[in-house]
Short mmCIF file of C-alpha atoms in Angstrom, two decimals:
data_model
loop_
_atom_site.label_atom_id
_atom_site.label_comp_id
_atom_site.label_asym_id
_atom_site.label_seq_id
_atom_site.Cartn_x
_atom_site.Cartn_y
_atom_site.Cartn_z
CA MET A 3 8.89 -28.67 -49.89
CA GLU A 4 9.17 -25.22 -48.04
CA VAL A 5 5.59 -23.87 -46.24
CA LYS A 6 4.87 -20.80 -46.13
CA LEU A 7 2.99 -18.62 -43.02
CA TRP A 8 1.74 -15.90 -44.71
CA ASN A 9 0.59 -15.28 -48.52
CA ASP A 10 1.51 -11.07 -48.18
CA LYS A 11 3.23 -8.64 -47.04
CA ARG A 12 0.50 -7.79 -44.05
CA GLU A 13 0.59 -11.37 -42.83
CA ARG A 14 4.08 -11.84 -42.73
CA ASP A 15 4.03 -8.36 -40.43
CA MET A 16 1.15 -9.91 -38.60
CA TYR A 17 3.38 -12.60 -37.94
CA GLU A 18 6.95 -11.02 -37.06
CA ASN A 19 4.99 -8.49 -34.56
CA PHE A 20 3.64 -12.00 -33.11
CA ALA A 21 7.31 -13.14 -32.56
CA GLU A 22 8.00 -10.09 -31.03
CA LEU A 23 5.14 -10.13 -28.56
CA TYR A 24 6.11 -13.48 -27.90
CA ALA A 25 9.87 -12.49 -27.19
CA ILE A 26 8.86 -9.37 -24.97
CA ILE A 27 6.77 -11.58 -22.53
CA ARG A 28 9.60 -14.42 -22.75
CA ALA A 29 12.19 -12.08 -21.62
CA THR A 30 10.04 -10.22 -19.29
CA GLU A 31 9.08 -13.39 -17.51
CA LYS A 32 12.75 -14.13 -17.27
CA LEU A 33 13.53 -10.22 -15.89
CA GLU A 34 10.98 -10.64 -13.02
CA LYS A 35 12.41 -13.86 -12.12
CA ALA A 36 15.93 -12.69 -12.40
CA TYR A 37 14.75 -10.02 -9.77
CA VAL A 38 13.21 -11.69 -7.39
CA ARG A 39 16.42 -13.65 -6.95
CA ASP A 40 18.30 -10.97 -6.50
CA ILE A 41 20.40 -11.84 -9.54
CA ILE A 42 19.80 -8.52 -11.04
CA SER A 43 20.43 -5.31 -9.18
CA PRO A 44 16.89 -2.81 -8.83
CA SER A 45 18.46 -0.35 -11.01
CA GLU A 46 19.22 -2.66 -13.66
CA TYR A 47 15.87 -4.27 -13.60
CA GLU A 48 14.20 -0.95 -13.90
CA THR A 49 15.95 -0.02 -16.98
CA GLU A 50 15.56 -3.13 -18.62
CA CYS A 51 11.96 -3.50 -17.33
CA GLN A 52 11.09 0.15 -18.28
CA LYS A 53 12.18 -0.51 -21.99
CA LEU A 54 10.13 -4.13 -21.84
CA ILE A 55 6.77 -2.31 -20.79
CA THR A 56 7.54 0.78 -23.48
CA HIS A 57 8.05 -2.11 -26.22
CA PHE A 58 5.05 -3.95 -25.06
CA LYS A 59 2.93 -0.58 -25.12
CA THR A 60 3.67 0.03 -28.49
CA LEU A 61 3.22 -3.12 -29.90
CA SER A 62 0.16 -4.55 -28.43
CA SER A 63 -1.56 -0.73 -29.67
CA THR A 64 -0.55 -2.06 -33.02
CA LEU A 65 -1.38 -5.36 -32.32
CA LYS A 66 -4.81 -4.21 -30.48
CA ASP A 67 -7.90 -5.24 -33.19
CA ILE A 68 -5.91 -8.59 -33.70
CA VAL A 69 -4.41 -9.26 -30.70
CA PRO A 70 -7.42 -7.70 -28.37
CA ASN A 71 -6.33 -9.70 -25.03
CA ILE A 72 -3.18 -10.80 -24.24
CA GLU A 73 -3.99 -13.64 -21.47
CA ARG A 74 -5.57 -15.19 -24.53
CA PHE A 75 -2.34 -14.67 -27.18
CA ALA A 76 -0.20 -16.28 -23.86
CA ASP A 77 -2.68 -19.36 -22.77
CA THR A 78 -2.75 -19.85 -27.00
CA TYR A 79 0.95 -20.34 -27.63
CA LYS A 80 1.15 -22.07 -24.05
CA MET A 81 3.74 -19.37 -22.84
CA ASP A 82 2.66 -19.90 -18.53
CA CYS A 83 4.50 -16.19 -18.14
CA PRO A 84 2.37 -15.19 -14.89
CA ALA A 85 4.78 -12.53 -13.88
CA ALA A 86 5.38 -11.09 -17.26
CA ILE A 87 1.22 -10.86 -17.65
CA ASN A 88 0.69 -9.21 -14.18
CA ARG A 89 4.06 -6.85 -14.92
CA LEU A 90 2.99 -5.72 -18.68
CA VAL A 91 -0.87 -6.23 -18.52
CA VAL A 92 -2.21 -5.43 -15.23
CA SER A 93 0.85 -3.15 -13.43
CA GLY A 94 2.37 -1.67 -16.32
CA VAL A 95 5.06 -0.11 -13.58
CA PRO A 96 8.63 -2.34 -12.75
CA ALA A 97 8.21 -3.40 -9.47
CA THR A 98 10.63 -1.06 -8.25
CA VAL A 99 8.58 1.75 -9.45
CA GLU A 100 5.53 0.50 -7.20
CA HIS A 101 7.59 -0.32 -4.47
CA ARG A 102 8.40 3.39 -4.18
CA ALA A 103 4.71 4.10 -4.54
CA ALA A 104 3.84 2.07 -1.54
CA ALA A 105 6.46 3.35 0.87
CA ALA A 106 5.60 6.87 -0.22
CA ALA A 107 2.26 6.51 0.14
CA SER A 108 2.39 4.48 3.97
CA VAL A 109 4.80 7.34 4.92
CA THR A 110 1.67 9.70 3.88
CA THR A 111 -0.95 7.67 5.38
CA SER A 112 1.38 7.21 8.79
CA ALA A 113 1.79 11.12 8.86
CA ALA A 114 -1.95 11.22 8.81
CA ILE A 115 -2.83 9.13 11.38
CA VAL A 116 0.17 10.92 13.85
CA ALA A 117 -2.00 13.87 13.27
CA GLU A 118 -4.98 12.54 13.97
CA CYS A 119 -3.56 10.82 17.39
CA VAL A 120 -2.26 14.40 18.26
CA GLN A 121 -5.35 16.25 17.80
CA ASN A 122 -6.86 13.49 19.40
CA PHE A 123 -5.11 13.66 22.19
CA ILE A 124 -5.11 17.61 22.70
CA THR A 125 -9.02 17.42 22.13
CA ALA A 126 -9.69 14.91 25.30
CA MET A 127 -7.01 16.88 27.78
CA ASP A 128 -8.71 20.42 26.52
CA SER A 129 -12.43 19.05 27.16
CA LEU A 130 -11.34 17.74 30.52
CA LYS A 131 -9.67 21.60 31.18
CA LEU A 132 -13.38 22.63 30.24
CA ASN A 133 -14.65 20.70 32.66
CA MET A 134 -16.68 18.59 30.50
CA VAL A 135 -16.42 15.46 32.22
CA ALA A 136 -19.72 13.45 31.83
CA VAL A 137 -19.30 10.07 30.44
CA ASP A 138 -21.30 10.56 27.33
CA GLN A 139 -18.81 13.42 26.63
CA VAL A 140 -15.40 12.01 27.72
CA HIS A 141 -16.11 8.60 26.44
CA PRO A 142 -16.29 9.35 22.65
CA LEU A 143 -13.07 11.57 22.43
CA LEU A 144 -11.15 8.60 24.27
CA SER A 145 -12.51 5.94 21.79
CA ASP A 146 -11.41 7.93 19.27
CA LEU A 147 -8.31 8.12 20.82
CA SER A 148 -7.86 4.76 21.18
CA ALA A 149 -8.88 4.08 17.71
CA SER A 150 -6.22 6.32 16.37
CA LEU A 151 -3.46 5.21 17.95
CA ASN A 152 -4.23 1.26 17.24
CA LYS A 153 -4.09 2.40 13.33
CA LEU A 154 -0.58 3.29 13.84
CA THR A 155 1.39 0.53 13.35
CA ILE A 156 4.80 1.82 14.61
CA LEU A 157 3.54 1.42 18.35
CA PRO A 158 3.69 -1.92 19.95
CA PRO A 159 0.49 -3.49 21.22
CA ASP A 160 1.35 -2.96 24.94
CA PHE A 161 2.29 1.20 24.50
CA GLU A 162 1.31 3.11 27.19
CA GLY A 163 -1.44 5.11 25.28
CA LYS A 164 -3.09 2.13 24.37
CA THR A 165 -3.44 0.17 27.44
CA LYS A 166 -4.15 3.56 29.53
CA MET A 167 -6.82 4.31 27.26
CA ARG A 168 -8.59 0.64 26.96
CA ASP A 169 -8.86 1.03 31.03
CA TRP A 170 -10.77 4.00 30.78
CA ILE A 171 -12.98 3.02 28.46
CA SER A 172 -13.66 0.31 30.13
CA ARG A 173 -14.14 1.99 33.48
CA LEU A 174 -16.89 3.96 31.81
CA SER A 175 -18.34 2.06 30.01
CA LYS A 176 -19.54 0.81 33.36
CA MET A 177 -21.19 4.04 34.45
CA GLY A 178 -23.93 5.88 32.90
CA ALA A 179 -24.45 8.33 31.06
CA ALA A 180 -25.04 11.29 32.43
CA ASP A 181 -22.84 10.37 35.34
CA GLU A 182 -19.85 12.03 36.17
CA LEU A 183 -15.75 12.31 36.94
CA THR A 184 -14.93 12.93 40.33
CA GLU A 185 -12.10 15.92 40.25
CA GLN A 186 -10.03 13.18 41.19
CA GLN A 187 -10.95 10.89 38.32
CA SER A 188 -10.91 13.88 35.98
CA ARG A 189 -7.37 15.09 37.15
CA GLN A 190 -5.63 11.54 36.97
CA LEU A 191 -6.91 10.91 33.50
CA HIS A 192 -5.91 14.33 32.53
CA PHE A 193 -2.40 13.07 34.35
CA ASP A 194 -2.67 9.59 32.43
CA LEU A 195 -3.60 11.80 28.91
CA GLU A 196 -0.36 13.66 28.93
CA SER A 197 1.55 11.36 30.23
CA SER A 198 0.14 8.98 27.43
CA TYR A 199 0.78 11.95 25.12
CA ASN A 200 4.35 12.25 26.24
CA SER A 201 5.35 8.88 25.36
CA PHE A 202 3.74 9.15 22.24
CA MET A 203 5.67 12.06 20.95
CA ALA A 204 9.15 9.89 22.27
CA ALA A 205 7.78 7.15 19.94
CA LEU A 206 7.90 8.13 16.89
CA PRO A 207 10.40 8.10 14.64
CA ASN A 208 13.06 11.39 14.65
CA SER A 209 10.73 12.95 16.96
CA GLY A 210 13.54 14.77 17.58
CA THR A 211 14.60 16.18 14.22
#
C-alpha cells in the first residue's frame, strides 16, 4: 500500500523544501568538518560554503512561516549539526571571511594602539621639557604610557619601556602629589623615555619601511 506524504501540490512543495533544507544543513556540516581537517583548500571551501549559505538564505526565507526556527527544525529531525547551524544561522559567512575580517580588525586595532603609545611617549617627554615635574603631573602621563604599552601584544613582558615605566611609577607612588622631581631625576626620566621610545620604534614590525 502506497503512503502519500502530501495531499496536494502545496504540501508536496513543502516536503521537498524540507528535504532540500535538510540536505543543505548536512552538506554544510560535512564541509565545515572537511575545512577544519584540511581536507579541502580554503579557496574551495569558501566557494562551496558561499553557495550553501546563499541557497540556505533563499530557502529559509521561503520557509520562514513554516520553519521560523532552524535550530528547532534540526532538533526535530535529530540532525546534530552544530557547525552547520553556526555557519548558516549565527555567522552567515564562510569561516575564511571571518578570519580575514578578524585579521584586518587586529591590524587596525594594533595600529591605533601604536599611535596611542607614540602620542603618550611624546606627551611625557614634552611635559618634562616644559618643566612639568610635580608627581601629580608626571604620574598620570607615565600611567597612560604604561597602560598603552601593555595593550600592545607584540611587545614582550620584559620590554624595556614596560619595565622602566613600572619602576618610575612605583618610585612616584611613594612620593607626595606636590613633590617634584629633582633636575637629576627629571633628566634620568627623560633619558629613559627617549631610550624606551627608540626601542619601541625598533620593535615594531617593518619599522624601517
